mmCIF file of C-alpha atoms and ligand atoms in Angstrom:
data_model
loop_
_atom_site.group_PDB
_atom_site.id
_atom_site.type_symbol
_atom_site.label_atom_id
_atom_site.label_comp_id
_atom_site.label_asym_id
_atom_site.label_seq_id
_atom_site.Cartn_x
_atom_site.Cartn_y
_atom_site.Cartn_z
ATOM 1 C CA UNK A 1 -1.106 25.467 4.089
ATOM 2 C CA UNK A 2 0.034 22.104 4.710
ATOM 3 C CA UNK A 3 0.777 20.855 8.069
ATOM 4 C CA UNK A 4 3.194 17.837 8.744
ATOM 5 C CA UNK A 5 2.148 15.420 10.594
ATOM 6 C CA UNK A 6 4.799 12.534 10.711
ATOM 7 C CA UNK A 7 8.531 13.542 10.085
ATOM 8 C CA UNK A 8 11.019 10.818 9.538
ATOM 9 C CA UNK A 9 14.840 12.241 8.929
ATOM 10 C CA UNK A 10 17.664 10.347 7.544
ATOM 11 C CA UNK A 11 16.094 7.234 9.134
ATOM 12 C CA UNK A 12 18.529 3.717 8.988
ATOM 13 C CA UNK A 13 17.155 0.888 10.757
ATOM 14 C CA UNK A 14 18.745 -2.722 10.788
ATOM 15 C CA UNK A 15 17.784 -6.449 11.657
ATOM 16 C CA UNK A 16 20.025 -9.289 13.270
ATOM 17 C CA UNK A 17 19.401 -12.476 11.760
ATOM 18 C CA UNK A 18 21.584 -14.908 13.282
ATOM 19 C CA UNK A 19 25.364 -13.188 12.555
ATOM 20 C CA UNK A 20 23.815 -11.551 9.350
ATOM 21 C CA UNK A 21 22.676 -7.832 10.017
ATOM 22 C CA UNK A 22 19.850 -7.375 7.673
ATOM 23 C CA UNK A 23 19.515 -3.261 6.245
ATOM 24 C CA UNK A 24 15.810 -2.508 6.043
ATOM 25 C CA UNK A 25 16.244 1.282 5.466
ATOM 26 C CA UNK A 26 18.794 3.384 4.111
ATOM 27 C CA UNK A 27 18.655 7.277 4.735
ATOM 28 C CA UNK A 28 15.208 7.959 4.561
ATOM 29 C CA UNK A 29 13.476 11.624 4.725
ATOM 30 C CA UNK A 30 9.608 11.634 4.216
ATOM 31 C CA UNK A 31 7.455 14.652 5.374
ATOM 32 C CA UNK A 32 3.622 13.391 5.778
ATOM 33 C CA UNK A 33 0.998 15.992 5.713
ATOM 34 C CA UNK A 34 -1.898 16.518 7.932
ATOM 35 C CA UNK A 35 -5.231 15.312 6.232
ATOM 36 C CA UNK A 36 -3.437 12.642 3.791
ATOM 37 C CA UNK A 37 -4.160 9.414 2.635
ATOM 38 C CA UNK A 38 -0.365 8.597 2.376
ATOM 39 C CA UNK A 39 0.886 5.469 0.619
ATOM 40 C CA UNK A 40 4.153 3.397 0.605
ATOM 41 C CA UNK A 41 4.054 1.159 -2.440
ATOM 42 C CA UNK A 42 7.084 -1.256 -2.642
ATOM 43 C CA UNK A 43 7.425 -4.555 -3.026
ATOM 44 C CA UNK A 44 7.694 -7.836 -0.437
ATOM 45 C CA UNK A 45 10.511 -6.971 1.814
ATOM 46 C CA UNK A 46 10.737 -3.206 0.622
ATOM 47 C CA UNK A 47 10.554 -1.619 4.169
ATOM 48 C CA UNK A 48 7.268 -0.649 4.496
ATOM 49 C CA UNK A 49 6.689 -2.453 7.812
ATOM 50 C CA UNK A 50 10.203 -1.397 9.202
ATOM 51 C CA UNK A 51 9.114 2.149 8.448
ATOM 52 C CA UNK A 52 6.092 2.087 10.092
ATOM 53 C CA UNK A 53 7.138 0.123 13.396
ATOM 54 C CA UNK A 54 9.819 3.221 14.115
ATOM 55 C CA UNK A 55 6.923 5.816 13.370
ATOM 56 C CA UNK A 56 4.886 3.080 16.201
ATOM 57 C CA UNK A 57 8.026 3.725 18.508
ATOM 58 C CA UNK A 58 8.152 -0.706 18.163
ATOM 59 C CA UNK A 59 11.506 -0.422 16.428
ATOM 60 C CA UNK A 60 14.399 1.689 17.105
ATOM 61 C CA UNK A 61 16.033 3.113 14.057
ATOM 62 C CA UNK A 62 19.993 2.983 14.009
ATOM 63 C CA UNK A 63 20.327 6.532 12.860
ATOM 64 C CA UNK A 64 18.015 9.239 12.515
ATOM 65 C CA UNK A 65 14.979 10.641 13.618
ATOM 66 C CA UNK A 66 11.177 10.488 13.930
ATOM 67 C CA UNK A 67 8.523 12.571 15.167
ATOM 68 C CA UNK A 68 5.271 12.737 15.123
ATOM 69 C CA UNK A 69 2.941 16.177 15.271
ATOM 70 C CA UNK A 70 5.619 17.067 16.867
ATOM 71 C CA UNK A 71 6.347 14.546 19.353
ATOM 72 C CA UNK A 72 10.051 12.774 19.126
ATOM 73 C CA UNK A 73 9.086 8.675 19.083
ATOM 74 C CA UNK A 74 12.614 7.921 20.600
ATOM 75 C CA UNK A 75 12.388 9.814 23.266
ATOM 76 C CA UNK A 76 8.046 10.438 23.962
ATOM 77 C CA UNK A 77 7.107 6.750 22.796
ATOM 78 C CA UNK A 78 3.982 6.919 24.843
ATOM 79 C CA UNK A 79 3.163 10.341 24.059
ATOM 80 C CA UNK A 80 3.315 9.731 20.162
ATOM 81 C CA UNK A 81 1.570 6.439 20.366
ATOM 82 C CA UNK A 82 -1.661 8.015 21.849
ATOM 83 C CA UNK A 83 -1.587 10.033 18.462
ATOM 84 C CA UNK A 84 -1.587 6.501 16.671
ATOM 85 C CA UNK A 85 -4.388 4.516 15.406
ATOM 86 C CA UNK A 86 -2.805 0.868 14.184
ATOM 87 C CA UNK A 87 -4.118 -1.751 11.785
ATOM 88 C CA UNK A 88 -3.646 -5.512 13.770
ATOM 89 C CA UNK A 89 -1.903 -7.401 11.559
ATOM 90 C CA UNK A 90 -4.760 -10.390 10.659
ATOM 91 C CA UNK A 91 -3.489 -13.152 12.876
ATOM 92 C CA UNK A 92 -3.266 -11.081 15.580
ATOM 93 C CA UNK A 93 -7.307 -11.469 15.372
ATOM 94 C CA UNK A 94 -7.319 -14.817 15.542
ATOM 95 C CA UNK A 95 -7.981 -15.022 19.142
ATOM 96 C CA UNK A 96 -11.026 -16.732 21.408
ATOM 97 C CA UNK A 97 -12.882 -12.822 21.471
ATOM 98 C CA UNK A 98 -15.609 -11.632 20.024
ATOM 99 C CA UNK A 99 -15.901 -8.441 17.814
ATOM 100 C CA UNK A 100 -17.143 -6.259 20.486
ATOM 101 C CA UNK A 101 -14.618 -7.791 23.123
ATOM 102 C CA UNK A 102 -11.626 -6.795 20.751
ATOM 103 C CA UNK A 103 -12.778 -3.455 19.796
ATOM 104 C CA UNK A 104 -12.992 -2.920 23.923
ATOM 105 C CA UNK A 105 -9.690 -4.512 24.538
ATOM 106 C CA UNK A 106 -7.931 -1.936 22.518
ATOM 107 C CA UNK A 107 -9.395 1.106 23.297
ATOM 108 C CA UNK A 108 -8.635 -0.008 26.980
ATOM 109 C CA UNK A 109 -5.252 -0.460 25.761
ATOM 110 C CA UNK A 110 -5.236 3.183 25.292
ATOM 111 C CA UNK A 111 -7.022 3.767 28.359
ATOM 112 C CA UNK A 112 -10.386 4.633 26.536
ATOM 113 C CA UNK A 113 -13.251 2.885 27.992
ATOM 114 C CA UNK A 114 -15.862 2.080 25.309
ATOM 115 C CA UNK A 115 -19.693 0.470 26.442
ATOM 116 C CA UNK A 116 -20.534 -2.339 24.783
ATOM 117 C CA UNK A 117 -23.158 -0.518 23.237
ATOM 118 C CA UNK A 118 -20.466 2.333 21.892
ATOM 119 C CA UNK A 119 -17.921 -0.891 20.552
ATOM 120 C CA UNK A 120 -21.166 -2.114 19.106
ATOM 121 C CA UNK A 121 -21.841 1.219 17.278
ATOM 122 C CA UNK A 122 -18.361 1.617 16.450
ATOM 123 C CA UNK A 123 -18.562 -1.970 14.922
ATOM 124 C CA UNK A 124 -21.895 -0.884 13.148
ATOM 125 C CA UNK A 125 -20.130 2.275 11.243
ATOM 126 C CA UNK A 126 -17.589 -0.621 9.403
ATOM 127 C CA UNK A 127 -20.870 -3.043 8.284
ATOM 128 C CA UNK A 128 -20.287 -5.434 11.320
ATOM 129 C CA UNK A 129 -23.145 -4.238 13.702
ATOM 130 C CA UNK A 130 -24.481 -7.873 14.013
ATOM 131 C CA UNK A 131 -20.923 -9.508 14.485
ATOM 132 C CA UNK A 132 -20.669 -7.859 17.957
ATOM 133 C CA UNK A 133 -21.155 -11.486 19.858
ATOM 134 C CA UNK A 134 -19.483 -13.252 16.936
ATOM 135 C CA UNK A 135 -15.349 -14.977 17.479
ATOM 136 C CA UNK A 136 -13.030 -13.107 15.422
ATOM 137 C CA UNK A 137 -12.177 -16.144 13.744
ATOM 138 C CA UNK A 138 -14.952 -17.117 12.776
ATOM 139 C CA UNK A 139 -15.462 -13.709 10.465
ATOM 140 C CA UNK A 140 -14.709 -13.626 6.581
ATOM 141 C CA UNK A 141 -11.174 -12.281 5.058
ATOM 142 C CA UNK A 142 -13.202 -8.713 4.468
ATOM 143 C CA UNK A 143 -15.074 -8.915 8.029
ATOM 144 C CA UNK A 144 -11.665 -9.614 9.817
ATOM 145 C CA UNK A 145 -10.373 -6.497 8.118
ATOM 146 C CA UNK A 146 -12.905 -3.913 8.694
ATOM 147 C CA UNK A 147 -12.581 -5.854 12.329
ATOM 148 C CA UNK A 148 -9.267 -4.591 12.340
ATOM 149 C CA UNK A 149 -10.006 -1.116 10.989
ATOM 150 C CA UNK A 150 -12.567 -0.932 13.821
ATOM 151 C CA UNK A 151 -10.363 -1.692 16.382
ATOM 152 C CA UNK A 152 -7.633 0.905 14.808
ATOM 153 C CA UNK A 153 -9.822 3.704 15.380
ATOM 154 C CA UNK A 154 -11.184 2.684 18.993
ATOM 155 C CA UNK A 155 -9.152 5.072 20.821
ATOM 156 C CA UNK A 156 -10.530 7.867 17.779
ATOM 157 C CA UNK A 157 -6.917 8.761 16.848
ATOM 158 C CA UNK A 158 -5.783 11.558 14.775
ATOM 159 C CA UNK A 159 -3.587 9.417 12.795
ATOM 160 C CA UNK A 160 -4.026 5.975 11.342
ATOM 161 C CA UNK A 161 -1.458 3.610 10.307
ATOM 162 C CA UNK A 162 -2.897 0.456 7.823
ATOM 163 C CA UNK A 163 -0.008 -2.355 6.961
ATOM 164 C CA UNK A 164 -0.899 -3.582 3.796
ATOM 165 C CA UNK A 165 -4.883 -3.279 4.882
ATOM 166 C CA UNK A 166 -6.687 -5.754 1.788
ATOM 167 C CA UNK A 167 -3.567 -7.899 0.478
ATOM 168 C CA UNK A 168 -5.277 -11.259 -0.073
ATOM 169 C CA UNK A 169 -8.564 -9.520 -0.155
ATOM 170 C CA UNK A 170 -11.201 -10.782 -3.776
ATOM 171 C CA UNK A 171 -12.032 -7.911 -5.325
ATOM 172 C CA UNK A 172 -15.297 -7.293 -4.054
ATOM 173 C CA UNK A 173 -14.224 -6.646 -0.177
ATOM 174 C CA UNK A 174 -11.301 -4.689 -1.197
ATOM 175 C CA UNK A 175 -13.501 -1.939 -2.509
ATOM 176 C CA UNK A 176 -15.377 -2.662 0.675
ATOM 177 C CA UNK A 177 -12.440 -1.636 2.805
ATOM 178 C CA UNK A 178 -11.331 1.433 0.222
ATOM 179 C CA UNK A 179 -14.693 2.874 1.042
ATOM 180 C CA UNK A 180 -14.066 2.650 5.015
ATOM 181 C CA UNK A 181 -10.136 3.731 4.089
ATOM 182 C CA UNK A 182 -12.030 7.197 2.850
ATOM 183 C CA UNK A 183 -14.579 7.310 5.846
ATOM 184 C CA UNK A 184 -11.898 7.611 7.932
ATOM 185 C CA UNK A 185 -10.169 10.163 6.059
ATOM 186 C CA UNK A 186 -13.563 11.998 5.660
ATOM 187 C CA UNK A 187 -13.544 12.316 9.469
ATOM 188 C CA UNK A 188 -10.451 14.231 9.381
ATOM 189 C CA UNK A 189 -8.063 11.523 9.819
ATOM 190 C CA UNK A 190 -4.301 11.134 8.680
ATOM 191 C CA UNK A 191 -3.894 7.497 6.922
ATOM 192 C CA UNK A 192 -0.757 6.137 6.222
ATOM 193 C CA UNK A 193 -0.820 2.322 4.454
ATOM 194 C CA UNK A 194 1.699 0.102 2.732
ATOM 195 C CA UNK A 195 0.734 -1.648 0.117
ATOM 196 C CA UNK A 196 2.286 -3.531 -2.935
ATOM 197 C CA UNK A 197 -0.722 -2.992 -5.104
ATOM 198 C CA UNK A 198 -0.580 0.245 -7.672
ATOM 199 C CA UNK A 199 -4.436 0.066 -8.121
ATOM 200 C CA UNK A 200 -4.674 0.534 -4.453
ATOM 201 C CA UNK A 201 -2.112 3.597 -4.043
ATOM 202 C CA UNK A 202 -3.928 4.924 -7.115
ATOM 203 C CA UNK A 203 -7.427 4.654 -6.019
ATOM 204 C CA UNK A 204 -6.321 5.589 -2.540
ATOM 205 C CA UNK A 205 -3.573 7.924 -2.005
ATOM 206 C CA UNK A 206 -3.056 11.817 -2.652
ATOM 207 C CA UNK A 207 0.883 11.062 -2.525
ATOM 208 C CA UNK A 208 2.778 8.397 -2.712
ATOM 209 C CA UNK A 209 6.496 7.153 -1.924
ATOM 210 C CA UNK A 210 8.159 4.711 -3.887
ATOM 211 C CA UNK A 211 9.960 2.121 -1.928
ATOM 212 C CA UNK A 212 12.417 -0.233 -2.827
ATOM 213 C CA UNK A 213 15.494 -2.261 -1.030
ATOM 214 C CA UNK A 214 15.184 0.111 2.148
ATOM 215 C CA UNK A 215 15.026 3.489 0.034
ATOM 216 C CA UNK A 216 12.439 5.870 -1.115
ATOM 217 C CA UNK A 217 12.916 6.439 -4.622
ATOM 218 C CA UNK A 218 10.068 9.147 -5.817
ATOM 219 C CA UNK A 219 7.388 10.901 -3.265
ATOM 220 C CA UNK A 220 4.929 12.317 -5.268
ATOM 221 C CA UNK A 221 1.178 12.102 -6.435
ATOM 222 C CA UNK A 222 0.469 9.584 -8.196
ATOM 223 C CA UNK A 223 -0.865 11.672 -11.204
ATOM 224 C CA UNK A 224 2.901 13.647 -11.135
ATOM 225 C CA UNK A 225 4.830 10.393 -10.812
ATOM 226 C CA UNK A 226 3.494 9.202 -14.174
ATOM 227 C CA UNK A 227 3.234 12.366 -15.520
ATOM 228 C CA UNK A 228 7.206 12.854 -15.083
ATOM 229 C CA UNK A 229 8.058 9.288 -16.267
ATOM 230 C CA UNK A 230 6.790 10.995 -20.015
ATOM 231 C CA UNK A 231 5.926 7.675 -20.996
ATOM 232 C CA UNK A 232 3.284 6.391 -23.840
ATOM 233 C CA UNK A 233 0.863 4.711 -23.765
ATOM 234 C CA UNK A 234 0.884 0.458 -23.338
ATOM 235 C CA UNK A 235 0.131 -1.947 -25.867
ATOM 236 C CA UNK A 236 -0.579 -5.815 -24.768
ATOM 237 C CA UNK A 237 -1.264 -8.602 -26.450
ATOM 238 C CA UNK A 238 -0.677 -12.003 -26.349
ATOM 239 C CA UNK A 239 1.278 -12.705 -29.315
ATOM 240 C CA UNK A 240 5.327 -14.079 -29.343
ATOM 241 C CA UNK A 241 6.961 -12.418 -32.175
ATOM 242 C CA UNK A 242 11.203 -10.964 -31.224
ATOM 243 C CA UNK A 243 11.224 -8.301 -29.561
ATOM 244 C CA UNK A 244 14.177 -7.311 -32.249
ATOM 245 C CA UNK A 245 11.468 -7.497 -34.867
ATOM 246 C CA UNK A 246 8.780 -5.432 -32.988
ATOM 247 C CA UNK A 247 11.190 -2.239 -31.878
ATOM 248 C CA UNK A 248 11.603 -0.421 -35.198
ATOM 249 C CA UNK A 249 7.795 -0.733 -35.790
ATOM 250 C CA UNK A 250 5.935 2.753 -36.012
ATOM 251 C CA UNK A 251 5.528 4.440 -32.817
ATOM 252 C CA UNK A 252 7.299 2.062 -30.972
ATOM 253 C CA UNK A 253 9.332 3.430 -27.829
ATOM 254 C CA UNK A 254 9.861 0.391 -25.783
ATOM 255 C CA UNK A 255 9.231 -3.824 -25.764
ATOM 256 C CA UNK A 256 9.361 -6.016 -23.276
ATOM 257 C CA UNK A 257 7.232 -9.469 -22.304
ATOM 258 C CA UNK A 258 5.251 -9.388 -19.080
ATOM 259 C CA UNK A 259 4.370 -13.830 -18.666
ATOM 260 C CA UNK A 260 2.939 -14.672 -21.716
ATOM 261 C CA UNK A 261 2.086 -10.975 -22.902
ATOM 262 C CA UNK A 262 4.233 -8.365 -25.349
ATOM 263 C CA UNK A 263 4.452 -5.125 -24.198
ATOM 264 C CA UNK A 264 4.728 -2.081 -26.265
ATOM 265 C CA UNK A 265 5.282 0.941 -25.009
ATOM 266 C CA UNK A 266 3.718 3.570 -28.054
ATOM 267 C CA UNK A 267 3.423 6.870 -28.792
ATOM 268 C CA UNK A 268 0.898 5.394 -32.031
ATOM 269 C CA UNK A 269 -0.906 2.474 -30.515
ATOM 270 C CA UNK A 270 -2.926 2.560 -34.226
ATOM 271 C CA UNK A 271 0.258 2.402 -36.486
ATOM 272 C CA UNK A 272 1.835 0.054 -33.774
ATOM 273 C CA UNK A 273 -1.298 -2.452 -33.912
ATOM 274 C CA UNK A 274 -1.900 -2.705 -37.424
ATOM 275 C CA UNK A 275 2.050 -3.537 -38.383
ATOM 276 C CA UNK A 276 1.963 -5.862 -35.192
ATOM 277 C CA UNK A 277 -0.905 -7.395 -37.277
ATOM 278 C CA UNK A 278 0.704 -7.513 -40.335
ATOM 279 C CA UNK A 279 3.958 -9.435 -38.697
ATOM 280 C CA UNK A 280 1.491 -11.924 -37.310
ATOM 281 C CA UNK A 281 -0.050 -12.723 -40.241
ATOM 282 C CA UNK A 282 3.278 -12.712 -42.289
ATOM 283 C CA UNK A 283 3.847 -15.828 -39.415
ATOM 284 C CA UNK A 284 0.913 -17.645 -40.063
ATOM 285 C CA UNK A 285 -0.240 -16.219 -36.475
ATOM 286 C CA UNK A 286 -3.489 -14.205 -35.149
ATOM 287 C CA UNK A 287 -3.279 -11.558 -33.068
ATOM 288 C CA UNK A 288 -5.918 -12.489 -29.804
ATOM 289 C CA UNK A 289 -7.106 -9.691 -27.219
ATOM 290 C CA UNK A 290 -5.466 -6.414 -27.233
ATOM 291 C CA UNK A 291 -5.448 -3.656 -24.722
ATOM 292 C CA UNK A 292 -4.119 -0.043 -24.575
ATOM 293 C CA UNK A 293 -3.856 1.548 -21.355
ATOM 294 C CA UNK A 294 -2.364 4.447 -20.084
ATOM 295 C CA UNK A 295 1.363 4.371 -18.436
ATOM 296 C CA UNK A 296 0.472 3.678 -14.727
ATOM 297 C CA UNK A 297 2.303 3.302 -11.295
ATOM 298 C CA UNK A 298 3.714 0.030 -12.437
ATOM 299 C CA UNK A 299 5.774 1.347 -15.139
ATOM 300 C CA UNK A 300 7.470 4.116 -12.916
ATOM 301 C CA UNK A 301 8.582 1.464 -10.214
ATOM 302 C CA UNK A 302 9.865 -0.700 -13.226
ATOM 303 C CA UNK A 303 11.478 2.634 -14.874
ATOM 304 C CA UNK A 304 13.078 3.789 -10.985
ATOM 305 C CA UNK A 305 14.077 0.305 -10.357
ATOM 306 C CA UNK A 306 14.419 -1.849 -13.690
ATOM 307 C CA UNK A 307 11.949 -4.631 -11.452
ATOM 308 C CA UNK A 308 8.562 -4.866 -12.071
ATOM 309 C CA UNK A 309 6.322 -4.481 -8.526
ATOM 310 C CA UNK A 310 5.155 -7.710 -8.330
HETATM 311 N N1 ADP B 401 12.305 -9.394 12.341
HETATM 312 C C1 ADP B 401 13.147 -9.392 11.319
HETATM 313 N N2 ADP B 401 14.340 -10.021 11.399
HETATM 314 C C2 ADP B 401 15.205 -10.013 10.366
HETATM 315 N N3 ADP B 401 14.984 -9.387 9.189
HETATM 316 C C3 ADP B 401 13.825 -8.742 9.047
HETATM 317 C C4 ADP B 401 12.842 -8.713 10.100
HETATM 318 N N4 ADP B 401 11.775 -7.995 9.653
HETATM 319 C C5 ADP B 401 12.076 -7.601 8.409
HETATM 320 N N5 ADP B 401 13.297 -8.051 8.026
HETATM 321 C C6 ADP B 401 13.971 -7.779 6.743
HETATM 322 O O1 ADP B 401 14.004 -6.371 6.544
HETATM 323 C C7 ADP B 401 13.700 -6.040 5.200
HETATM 324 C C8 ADP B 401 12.483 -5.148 5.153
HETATM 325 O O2 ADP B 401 11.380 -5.888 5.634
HETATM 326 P P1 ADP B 401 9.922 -5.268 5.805
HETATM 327 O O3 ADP B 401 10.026 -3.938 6.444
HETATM 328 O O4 ADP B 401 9.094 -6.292 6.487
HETATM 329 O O5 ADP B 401 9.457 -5.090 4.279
HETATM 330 P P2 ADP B 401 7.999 -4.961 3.659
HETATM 331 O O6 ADP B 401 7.051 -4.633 4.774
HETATM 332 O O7 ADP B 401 8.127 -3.864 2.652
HETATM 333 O O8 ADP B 401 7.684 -6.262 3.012
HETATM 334 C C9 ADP B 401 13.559 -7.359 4.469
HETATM 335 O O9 ADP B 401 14.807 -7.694 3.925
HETATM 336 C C10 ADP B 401 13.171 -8.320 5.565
HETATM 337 O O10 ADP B 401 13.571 -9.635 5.238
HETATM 338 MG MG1 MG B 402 5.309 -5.633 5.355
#
């Protein structure tokens, strides 16, 4: 039986910038669920922040409503907010405090008063146990962010709300800060996070909207939001030949060029390959690296929206 656990209903929300009113959301509905690691993937200037500051009671919505277990935001700010657990944005860290001083700070801020040897702890449980005494600025891109997961959970809330939580993140510390993502969510939490990265809503989330210019476009898991695109697999290489000349090849469904790379979308990457090799060679050409993955996130943001994500 599934619970929700943030309601947002026919939501509009607007910026003034200068005499121009900016529209950051359009009429959106989104039910989150008790117990889910809940993404919003979209790209730069989607909504995803605007979204999030009205479930955060930071932003007023022009229309609509929000609630939270329960609680209306509008009307209960305080109430809801001692539900919330929020990510800092990375700046925000920046200050002349230590680790341990920060993670304090905010749990005061929700009138939770932590020891410094329970902020230590808490540190220790997100690999910074002997950062306690250390500035915040002095920490790596991938300390500063578990820093700021740290400090999101100080006051232990029920829900947890991550903007964009590894974006300019190497490789390495993202997967660092996945794993804490799913300790969190082991502990019984509610996550919500933005992000512009499919790997991450894929490795991440159990559902998923799609945002784009201000609207959600598909809510779904990620496994049925590929599944209903019924696309083929993808064929890249990097190899210029018209995309004319490729299209009534064998198996062939769909062409495009990503950069330097062809794309073929194919229901016979085999067939499609070998006369893609033939045509090269015909052109005096060689066919480098090839690679045939699955249809993925990516390709049902570019089907929804006809951009690609990034
Ligand atoms: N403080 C602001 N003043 C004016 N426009 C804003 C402000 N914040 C966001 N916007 C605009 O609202 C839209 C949505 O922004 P945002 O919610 O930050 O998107 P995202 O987080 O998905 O990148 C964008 O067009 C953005 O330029
Ligand atoms: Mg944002």
């Amino acid at each position: 039986m599934q619970t929700p656990i943030i309601q947002l209903t026919d939501v509009g929300a607007a910026y003034n910038r200068g005499r121009e009113r900016v529209v950051a959301l359009k009429n959106v509905s989104l039910t989150i669920n008790r117990g889910e690691i809940f993404g919003l993937l979209g790209p730069n200037g989607a909504g995803k922040t605007t979204l999030l500051s009205i479930v955060e009671g930071l932003l007023r919505p022009e229309r609509g409503a929000a609630t939270v277990d329960g609680i209306d935001v509008l009307t209960h700010p305080t109430d809801a907010k001692q539900l919330l657990g929020i990510q800092l944005q990375r700046s925000a860290l920046l200050d002349d405090l230590t680790a341990a001083e920060l993670v304090r700070l905010y749990a005061a801020l929700y009138e939770v008063d932590l020891s410094a040897a329970q902020a230590t702890e808490l540190l220790g449980r997100f690999g910074l146990s002997d950062k306690a005494r250390v500035y915040a600025r002095r920490l790596s891109g991938g300390q500063q962010q578990r820093l700021a997961l740290a400090v999101a959970v100080a006051n232990d809330p029920r829900i947890v709300l991550l903007d964009e939580p590894t974006s300019a993140l190497d490789p390495r510390a993202r997967r660092e800060v996945w794993d804490m993502i799913r300790q969190l969510h082991d502990e019984g939490r509610t996550i919500v996070l933005t992000t512009h990265s499919m790997e991450e809503a894929e490795a991440l989330c159990g559902r998923v909207a799609i945002i784009d210019a201000g609207r959600i476009v598909a809510c779904d898991t990620p496994a049925s939001l590929v599944g209903n695109l019924g696309a083929a697999p993808m064929l890249k290489t990097a190899l210029e030949l018209p995309i004319d000349a490729v299209r009534p090849l064998p198996g062939v469904r769909a062409v495009r060029y990503t950069g330097q790379h062809l794309e073929v979308e194919t229901t016979e990457p085999q067939l499609t390959l070998a006369a893609l090799q033939q045509m090269a060679t015909d052109r005096g050409r060689i066919i480098g690296e090839v690679t045939v993955r699955p249809p993925n996130l990516e390709d049902v943001f570019l089907k929804l929206t006809g951009r690609s994500l990034n």
